[in-house]
Amino acid sequence: MKVFWFKPSLKGILRSISFVFLVLLVSPFGWAQPKIELHTKKTITEETLDYYLYYPDGYHDIKDQLFPLLLFLHGGGESGLDHQTIEKLGPPKMLVEDLNVPMLILAPQNPHTMQWWNTRAVKQLLDAVIQSNRVDTSRIYIT
């Protein structure tokens, strides 16, 4: 007695032929494939950012203490070249009103009114501020 795993039938044979045709159709032997090549270009972004940097009371007197840093990124309404617009809300507003907080506060201004922040430029600014000030790098906050 012979045992078949499948029954050879005309319907099964047509399915197999259809499958082989479909594989050939989408394979490199079938239709022409689009030619997509991956390229890499290193770009250099240059940006001019105006910013406020707040120093807490005692910062210049205590030479061996590290301070936390708060990076304040404003919303779209404060973008542009008028730096006084970022003094109207958030941490810069509180600092103008003489609030004393025990941390450095970095508040750059996005110079582009219709674009997102240039994150590379912000990162470069943050790195420069960290390098030139006494910042506790385990306590950097963003808002």
mmCIF file with all atom_site columns, C-alpha atoms in Angstrom:
data_model
loop_
_atom_site.group_PDB
_atom_site.id
_atom_site.type_symbol
_atom_site.label_atom_id
_atom_site.label_alt_id
_atom_site.label_comp_id
_atom_site.label_asym_id
_atom_site.label_entity_id
_atom_site.label_seq_id
_atom_site.pdbx_PDB_ins_code
_atom_site.Cartn_x
_atom_site.Cartn_y
_atom_site.Cartn_z
_atom_site.occupancy
_atom_site.B_iso_or_equiv
_atom_site.pdbx_formal_charge
_atom_site.auth_seq_id
_atom_site.auth_comp_id
_atom_site.auth_asym_id
_atom_site.auth_atom_id
_atom_site.pdbx_PDB_model_num
ATOM 1   C CA . MET A 1 1   ? 0.000  0.000  0.000   1.00 0.00 ? 1   MET A CA 1
ATOM 2   C CA . LYS A 1 2   ? 1.396  3.365  -1.017  1.00 0.00 ? 2   LYS A CA 1
ATOM 3   C CA . VAL A 1 3   ? 0.807  6.411  1.197   1.00 0.00 ? 3   VAL A CA 1
ATOM 4   C CA . PHE A 1 4   ? 0.938  9.837  -0.449  1.00 0.00 ? 4   PHE A CA 1
ATOM 5   C CA . TRP A 1 5   ? 1.329  13.032 1.490   1.00 0.00 ? 5   TRP A CA 1
ATOM 6   C CA . PHE A 1 6   ? -0.818 14.719 -1.081  1.00 0.00 ? 6   PHE A CA 1
ATOM 7   C CA . LYS A 1 7   ? -3.035 13.644 -3.881  1.00 0.00 ? 7   LYS A CA 1
ATOM 8   C CA . PRO A 1 8   ? -1.711 14.723 -7.246  1.00 0.00 ? 8   PRO A CA 1
ATOM 9   C CA . SER A 1 9   ? -4.549 16.516 -8.969  1.00 0.00 ? 9   SER A CA 1
ATOM 10  C CA . LEU A 1 10  ? -4.947 19.003 -11.777 1.00 0.00 ? 10  LEU A CA 1
ATOM 11  C CA . LYS A 1 11  ? -5.913 21.707 -9.241  1.00 0.00 ? 11  LYS A CA 1
ATOM 12  C CA . GLY A 1 12  ? -2.782 21.039 -7.158  1.00 0.00 ? 12  GLY A CA 1
ATOM 13  C CA . ILE A 1 13  ? -0.536 21.034 -10.203 1.00 0.00 ? 13  ILE A CA 1
ATOM 14  C CA . LEU A 1 14  ? -2.009 24.392 -11.360 1.00 0.00 ? 14  LEU A CA 1
ATOM 15  C CA . ARG A 1 15  ? -1.413 25.879 -7.893  1.00 0.00 ? 15  ARG A CA 1
ATOM 16  C CA . SER A 1 16  ? 2.210  24.731 -7.989  1.00 0.00 ? 16  SER A CA 1
ATOM 17  C CA . ILE A 1 17  ? 2.748  26.197 -11.454 1.00 0.00 ? 17  ILE A CA 1
ATOM 18  C CA . SER A 1 18  ? 1.115  29.484 -10.333 1.00 0.00 ? 18  SER A CA 1
ATOM 19  C CA . PHE A 1 19  ? 3.384  29.647 -7.301  1.00 0.00 ? 19  PHE A CA 1
ATOM 20  C CA . VAL A 1 20  ? 6.530  29.049 -9.401  1.00 0.00 ? 20  VAL A CA 1
ATOM 21  C CA . PHE A 1 21  ? 5.382  31.717 -11.890 1.00 0.00 ? 21  PHE A CA 1
ATOM 22  C CA . LEU A 1 22  ? 4.786  34.199 -9.049  1.00 0.00 ? 22  LEU A CA 1
ATOM 23  C CA . VAL A 1 23  ? 8.241  33.518 -7.585  1.00 0.00 ? 23  VAL A CA 1
ATOM 24  C CA . LEU A 1 24  ? 9.838  34.079 -10.982 1.00 0.00 ? 24  LEU A CA 1
ATOM 25  C CA . LEU A 1 25  ? 7.811  37.241 -11.511 1.00 0.00 ? 25  LEU A CA 1
ATOM 26  C CA . VAL A 1 26  ? 9.115  38.943 -8.336  1.00 0.00 ? 26  VAL A CA 1
ATOM 27  C CA . SER A 1 27  ? 12.604 37.491 -8.506  1.00 0.00 ? 27  SER A CA 1
ATOM 28  C CA . PRO A 1 28  ? 15.596 39.073 -10.264 1.00 0.00 ? 28  PRO A CA 1
ATOM 29  C CA . PHE A 1 29  ? 14.808 36.787 -13.227 1.00 0.00 ? 29  PHE A CA 1
ATOM 30  C CA . GLY A 1 30  ? 11.405 38.445 -13.656 1.00 0.00 ? 30  GLY A CA 1
ATOM 31  C CA . TRP A 1 31  ? 10.684 42.129 -14.009 1.00 0.00 ? 31  TRP A CA 1
ATOM 32  C CA . ALA A 1 32  ? 13.522 44.678 -13.834 1.00 0.00 ? 32  ALA A CA 1
ATOM 33  C CA . GLN A 1 33  ? 14.239 45.676 -10.280 1.00 0.00 ? 33  GLN A CA 1
ATOM 34  C CA . PRO A 1 34  ? 14.588 49.357 -9.309  1.00 0.00 ? 34  PRO A CA 1
ATOM 35  C CA . LYS A 1 35  ? 18.195 50.382 -8.853  1.00 0.00 ? 35  LYS A CA 1
ATOM 36  C CA . ILE A 1 36  ? 18.569 51.958 -5.443  1.00 0.00 ? 36  ILE A CA 1
ATOM 37  C CA . GLU A 1 37  ? 22.010 52.698 -4.120  1.00 0.00 ? 37  GLU A CA 1
ATOM 38  C CA . LEU A 1 38  ? 22.845 53.816 -0.617  1.00 0.00 ? 38  LEU A CA 1
ATOM 39  C CA . HIS A 1 39  ? 25.201 56.791 -0.364  1.00 0.00 ? 39  HIS A CA 1
ATOM 40  C CA . THR A 1 40  ? 26.569 58.679 2.617   1.00 0.00 ? 40  THR A CA 1
ATOM 41  C CA . LYS A 1 41  ? 27.509 62.356 2.747   1.00 0.00 ? 41  LYS A CA 1
ATOM 42  C CA . LYS A 1 42  ? 28.948 63.976 5.829   1.00 0.00 ? 42  LYS A CA 1
ATOM 43  C CA . THR A 1 43  ? 27.495 67.449 6.239   1.00 0.00 ? 43  THR A CA 1
ATOM 44  C CA . ILE A 1 44  ? 28.534 70.302 8.465   1.00 0.00 ? 44  ILE A CA 1
ATOM 45  C CA . THR A 1 45  ? 25.796 72.424 9.958   1.00 0.00 ? 45  THR A CA 1
ATOM 46  C CA . GLU A 1 46  ? 26.598 75.923 11.091  1.00 0.00 ? 46  GLU A CA 1
ATOM 47  C CA . GLU A 1 47  ? 24.101 77.824 13.204  1.00 0.00 ? 47  GLU A CA 1
ATOM 48  C CA . THR A 1 48  ? 24.209 81.023 15.216  1.00 0.00 ? 48  THR A CA 1
ATOM 49  C CA . LEU A 1 49  ? 22.286 80.721 18.463  1.00 0.00 ? 49  LEU A CA 1
ATOM 50  C CA . ASP A 1 50  ? 21.652 83.546 20.911  1.00 0.00 ? 50  ASP A CA 1
ATOM 51  C CA . TYR A 1 51  ? 21.127 82.243 24.430  1.00 0.00 ? 51  TYR A CA 1
ATOM 52  C CA . TYR A 1 52  ? 20.817 83.206 28.045  1.00 0.00 ? 52  TYR A CA 1
ATOM 53  C CA . LEU A 1 53  ? 22.924 81.446 30.643  1.00 0.00 ? 53  LEU A CA 1
ATOM 54  C CA . TYR A 1 54  ? 21.868 81.901 34.249  1.00 0.00 ? 54  TYR A CA 1
ATOM 55  C CA . TYR A 1 55  ? 24.408 81.454 37.051  1.00 0.00 ? 55  TYR A CA 1
ATOM 56  C CA . PRO A 1 56  ? 23.019 80.753 40.546  1.00 0.00 ? 56  PRO A CA 1
ATOM 57  C CA . ASP A 1 57  ? 24.039 82.742 43.598  1.00 0.00 ? 57  ASP A CA 1
ATOM 58  C CA . GLY A 1 58  ? 27.434 81.606 44.839  1.00 0.00 ? 58  GLY A CA 1
ATOM 59  C CA . TYR A 1 59  ? 28.498 80.053 41.539  1.00 0.00 ? 59  TYR A CA 1
ATOM 60  C CA . HIS A 1 60  ? 31.525 82.319 41.127  1.00 0.00 ? 60  HIS A CA 1
ATOM 61  C CA . ASP A 1 61  ? 32.450 82.092 44.841  1.00 0.00 ? 61  ASP A CA 1
ATOM 62  C CA . ILE A 1 62  ? 32.435 78.300 45.202  1.00 0.00 ? 62  ILE A CA 1
ATOM 63  C CA . LYS A 1 63  ? 35.162 77.094 42.844  1.00 0.00 ? 63  LYS A CA 1
ATOM 64  C CA . ASP A 1 64  ? 35.002 73.342 43.513  1.00 0.00 ? 64  ASP A CA 1
ATOM 65  C CA . GLN A 1 65  ? 31.230 72.725 43.379  1.00 0.00 ? 65  GLN A CA 1
ATOM 66  C CA . LEU A 1 66  ? 29.490 71.243 40.342  1.00 0.00 ? 66  LEU A CA 1
ATOM 67  C CA . PHE A 1 67  ? 26.008 72.535 39.497  1.00 0.00 ? 67  PHE A CA 1
ATOM 68  C CA . PRO A 1 68  ? 23.076 70.910 37.721  1.00 0.00 ? 68  PRO A CA 1
ATOM 69  C CA . LEU A 1 69  ? 22.044 72.377 34.390  1.00 0.00 ? 69  LEU A CA 1
ATOM 70  C CA . LEU A 1 70  ? 18.576 72.930 32.969  1.00 0.00 ? 70  LEU A CA 1
ATOM 71  C CA . LEU A 1 71  ? 18.302 73.275 29.181  1.00 0.00 ? 71  LEU A CA 1
ATOM 72  C CA . PHE A 1 72  ? 15.146 75.230 28.339  1.00 0.00 ? 72  PHE A CA 1
ATOM 73  C CA . LEU A 1 73  ? 13.906 74.906 24.746  1.00 0.00 ? 73  LEU A CA 1
ATOM 74  C CA . HIS A 1 74  ? 11.024 77.280 24.084  1.00 0.00 ? 74  HIS A CA 1
ATOM 75  C CA . GLY A 1 75  ? 8.072  76.682 21.781  1.00 0.00 ? 75  GLY A CA 1
ATOM 76  C CA . GLY A 1 76  ? 7.516  77.954 18.254  1.00 0.00 ? 76  GLY A CA 1
ATOM 77  C CA . GLY A 1 77  ? 5.960  81.254 19.334  1.00 0.00 ? 77  GLY A CA 1
ATOM 78  C CA . GLU A 1 78  ? 9.251  82.470 20.772  1.00 0.00 ? 78  GLU A CA 1
ATOM 79  C CA . SER A 1 79  ? 11.367 81.648 17.703  1.00 0.00 ? 79  SER A CA 1
ATOM 80  C CA . GLY A 1 80  ? 13.020 84.419 15.737  1.00 0.00 ? 80  GLY A CA 1
ATOM 81  C CA . LEU A 1 81  ? 15.639 87.047 16.359  1.00 0.00 ? 81  LEU A CA 1
ATOM 82  C CA . ASP A 1 82  ? 14.011 89.067 19.162  1.00 0.00 ? 82  ASP A CA 1
ATOM 83  C CA . HIS A 1 83  ? 15.636 87.585 22.261  1.00 0.00 ? 83  HIS A CA 1
ATOM 84  C CA . GLN A 1 84  ? 13.193 89.355 24.576  1.00 0.00 ? 84  GLN A CA 1
ATOM 85  C CA . THR A 1 85  ? 10.410 86.977 23.497  1.00 0.00 ? 85  THR A CA 1
ATOM 86  C CA . ILE A 1 86  ? 11.979 84.106 25.459  1.00 0.00 ? 86  ILE A CA 1
ATOM 87  C CA . GLU A 1 87  ? 11.912 86.255 28.608  1.00 0.00 ? 87  GLU A CA 1
ATOM 88  C CA . LYS A 1 88  ? 8.106  86.114 28.588  1.00 0.00 ? 88  LYS A CA 1
ATOM 89  C CA . LEU A 1 89  ? 7.611  82.542 29.782  1.00 0.00 ? 89  LEU A CA 1
ATOM 90  C CA . GLY A 1 90  ? 9.128  79.571 31.533  1.00 0.00 ? 90  GLY A CA 1
ATOM 91  C CA . PRO A 1 91  ? 12.412 79.667 33.420  1.00 0.00 ? 91  PRO A CA 1
ATOM 92  C CA . PRO A 1 92  ? 13.714 82.849 31.706  1.00 0.00 ? 92  PRO A CA 1
ATOM 93  C CA . LYS A 1 93  ? 10.598 84.726 32.855  1.00 0.00 ? 93  LYS A CA 1
ATOM 94  C CA . MET A 1 94  ? 11.076 83.505 36.421  1.00 0.00 ? 94  MET A CA 1
ATOM 95  C CA . LEU A 1 95  ? 14.735 84.536 36.355  1.00 0.00 ? 95  LEU A CA 1
ATOM 96  C CA . VAL A 1 96  ? 13.893 88.026 35.096  1.00 0.00 ? 96  VAL A CA 1
ATOM 97  C CA . GLU A 1 97  ? 11.549 88.234 38.088  1.00 0.00 ? 97  GLU A CA 1
ATOM 98  C CA . ASP A 1 98  ? 14.544 87.503 40.387  1.00 0.00 ? 98  ASP A CA 1
ATOM 99  C CA . LEU A 1 99  ? 13.847 83.869 41.179  1.00 0.00 ? 99  LEU A CA 1
ATOM 100 C CA . ASN A 1 100 ? 16.960 82.254 42.631  1.00 0.00 ? 100 ASN A CA 1
ATOM 101 C CA . VAL A 1 101 ? 17.449 78.602 41.700  1.00 0.00 ? 101 VAL A CA 1
ATOM 102 C CA . PRO A 1 102 ? 20.498 76.464 42.566  1.00 0.00 ? 102 PRO A CA 1
ATOM 103 C CA . MET A 1 103 ? 21.348 75.452 38.990  1.00 0.00 ? 103 MET A CA 1
ATOM 104 C CA . LEU A 1 104 ? 22.656 76.781 35.716  1.00 0.00 ? 104 LEU A CA 1
ATOM 105 C CA . ILE A 1 105 ? 19.911 77.486 33.197  1.00 0.00 ? 105 ILE A CA 1
ATOM 106 C CA . LEU A 1 106 ? 20.684 77.504 29.490  1.00 0.00 ? 106 LEU A CA 1
ATOM 107 C CA . ALA A 1 107 ? 17.986 79.109 27.336  1.00 0.00 ? 107 ALA A CA 1
ATOM 108 C CA . PRO A 1 108 ? 18.867 79.323 23.639  1.00 0.00 ? 108 PRO A CA 1
ATOM 109 C CA . GLN A 1 109 ? 16.594 80.916 21.044  1.00 0.00 ? 109 GLN A CA 1
ATOM 110 C CA . ASN A 1 110 ? 15.647 79.157 17.837  1.00 0.00 ? 110 ASN A CA 1
ATOM 111 C CA . PRO A 1 111 ? 16.429 81.747 15.140  1.00 0.00 ? 111 PRO A CA 1
ATOM 112 C CA . HIS A 1 112 ? 14.090 80.137 12.591  1.00 0.00 ? 112 HIS A CA 1
ATOM 113 C CA . THR A 1 113 ? 10.439 81.130 12.861  1.00 0.00 ? 113 THR A CA 1
ATOM 114 C CA . MET A 1 114 ? 9.118  78.311 10.678  1.00 0.00 ? 114 MET A CA 1
ATOM 115 C CA . GLN A 1 115 ? 11.522 75.465 11.452  1.00 0.00 ? 115 GLN A CA 1
ATOM 116 C CA . TRP A 1 116 ? 12.163 72.974 14.222  1.00 0.00 ? 116 TRP A CA 1
ATOM 117 C CA . TRP A 1 117 ? 15.196 73.302 16.452  1.00 0.00 ? 117 TRP A CA 1
ATOM 118 C CA . ASN A 1 118 ? 18.503 72.467 14.826  1.00 0.00 ? 118 ASN A CA 1
ATOM 119 C CA . THR A 1 119 ? 19.284 69.690 17.285  1.00 0.00 ? 119 THR A CA 1
ATOM 120 C CA . ARG A 1 120 ? 22.907 69.393 16.209  1.00 0.00 ? 120 ARG A CA 1
ATOM 121 C CA . ALA A 1 121 ? 23.475 73.078 16.911  1.00 0.00 ? 121 ALA A CA 1
ATOM 122 C CA . VAL A 1 122 ? 21.733 72.797 20.303  1.00 0.00 ? 122 VAL A CA 1
ATOM 123 C CA . LYS A 1 123 ? 23.891 69.782 21.186  1.00 0.00 ? 123 LYS A CA 1
ATOM 124 C CA . GLN A 1 124 ? 27.042 71.672 20.202  1.00 0.00 ? 124 GLN A CA 1
ATOM 125 C CA . LEU A 1 125 ? 25.957 74.640 22.352  1.00 0.00 ? 125 LEU A CA 1
ATOM 126 C CA . LEU A 1 126 ? 25.186 72.354 25.286  1.00 0.00 ? 126 LEU A CA 1
ATOM 127 C CA . ASP A 1 127 ? 28.574 70.642 24.968  1.00 0.00 ? 127 ASP A CA 1
ATOM 128 C CA . ALA A 1 128 ? 30.358 74.013 24.864  1.00 0.00 ? 128 ALA A CA 1
ATOM 129 C CA . VAL A 1 129 ? 28.520 75.280 27.962  1.00 0.00 ? 129 VAL A CA 1
ATOM 130 C CA . ILE A 1 130 ? 29.290 72.054 29.839  1.00 0.00 ? 130 ILE A CA 1
ATOM 131 C CA . GLN A 1 131 ? 32.951 72.267 28.890  1.00 0.00 ? 131 GLN A CA 1
ATOM 132 C CA . SER A 1 132 ? 33.383 75.900 29.916  1.00 0.00 ? 132 SER A CA 1
ATOM 133 C CA . ASN A 1 133 ? 31.378 75.776 33.172  1.00 0.00 ? 133 ASN A CA 1
ATOM 134 C CA . ARG A 1 134 ? 31.217 73.596 36.276  1.00 0.00 ? 134 ARG A CA 1
ATOM 135 C CA . VAL A 1 135 ? 28.329 71.337 35.296  1.00 0.00 ? 135 VAL A CA 1
ATOM 136 C CA . ASP A 1 136 ? 27.411 68.118 37.069  1.00 0.00 ? 136 ASP A CA 1
ATOM 137 C CA . THR A 1 137 ? 26.914 65.959 33.980  1.00 0.00 ? 137 THR A CA 1
ATOM 138 C CA . SER A 1 138 ? 24.834 63.453 35.962  1.00 0.00 ? 138 SER A CA 1
ATOM 139 C CA . ARG A 1 139 ? 22.244 66.195 36.561  1.00 0.00 ? 139 ARG A CA 1
ATOM 140 C CA . ILE A 1 140 ? 21.382 67.716 33.182  1.00 0.00 ? 140 ILE A CA 1
ATOM 141 C CA . TYR A 1 141 ? 17.689 68.339 32.623  1.00 0.00 ? 141 TYR A CA 1
ATOM 142 C CA . ILE A 1 142 ? 15.681 69.494 29.620  1.00 0.00 ? 142 ILE A CA 1
ATOM 143 C CA . THR A 1 143 ? 12.321 71.174 29.414  1.00 0.00 ? 143 THR A CA 1
#
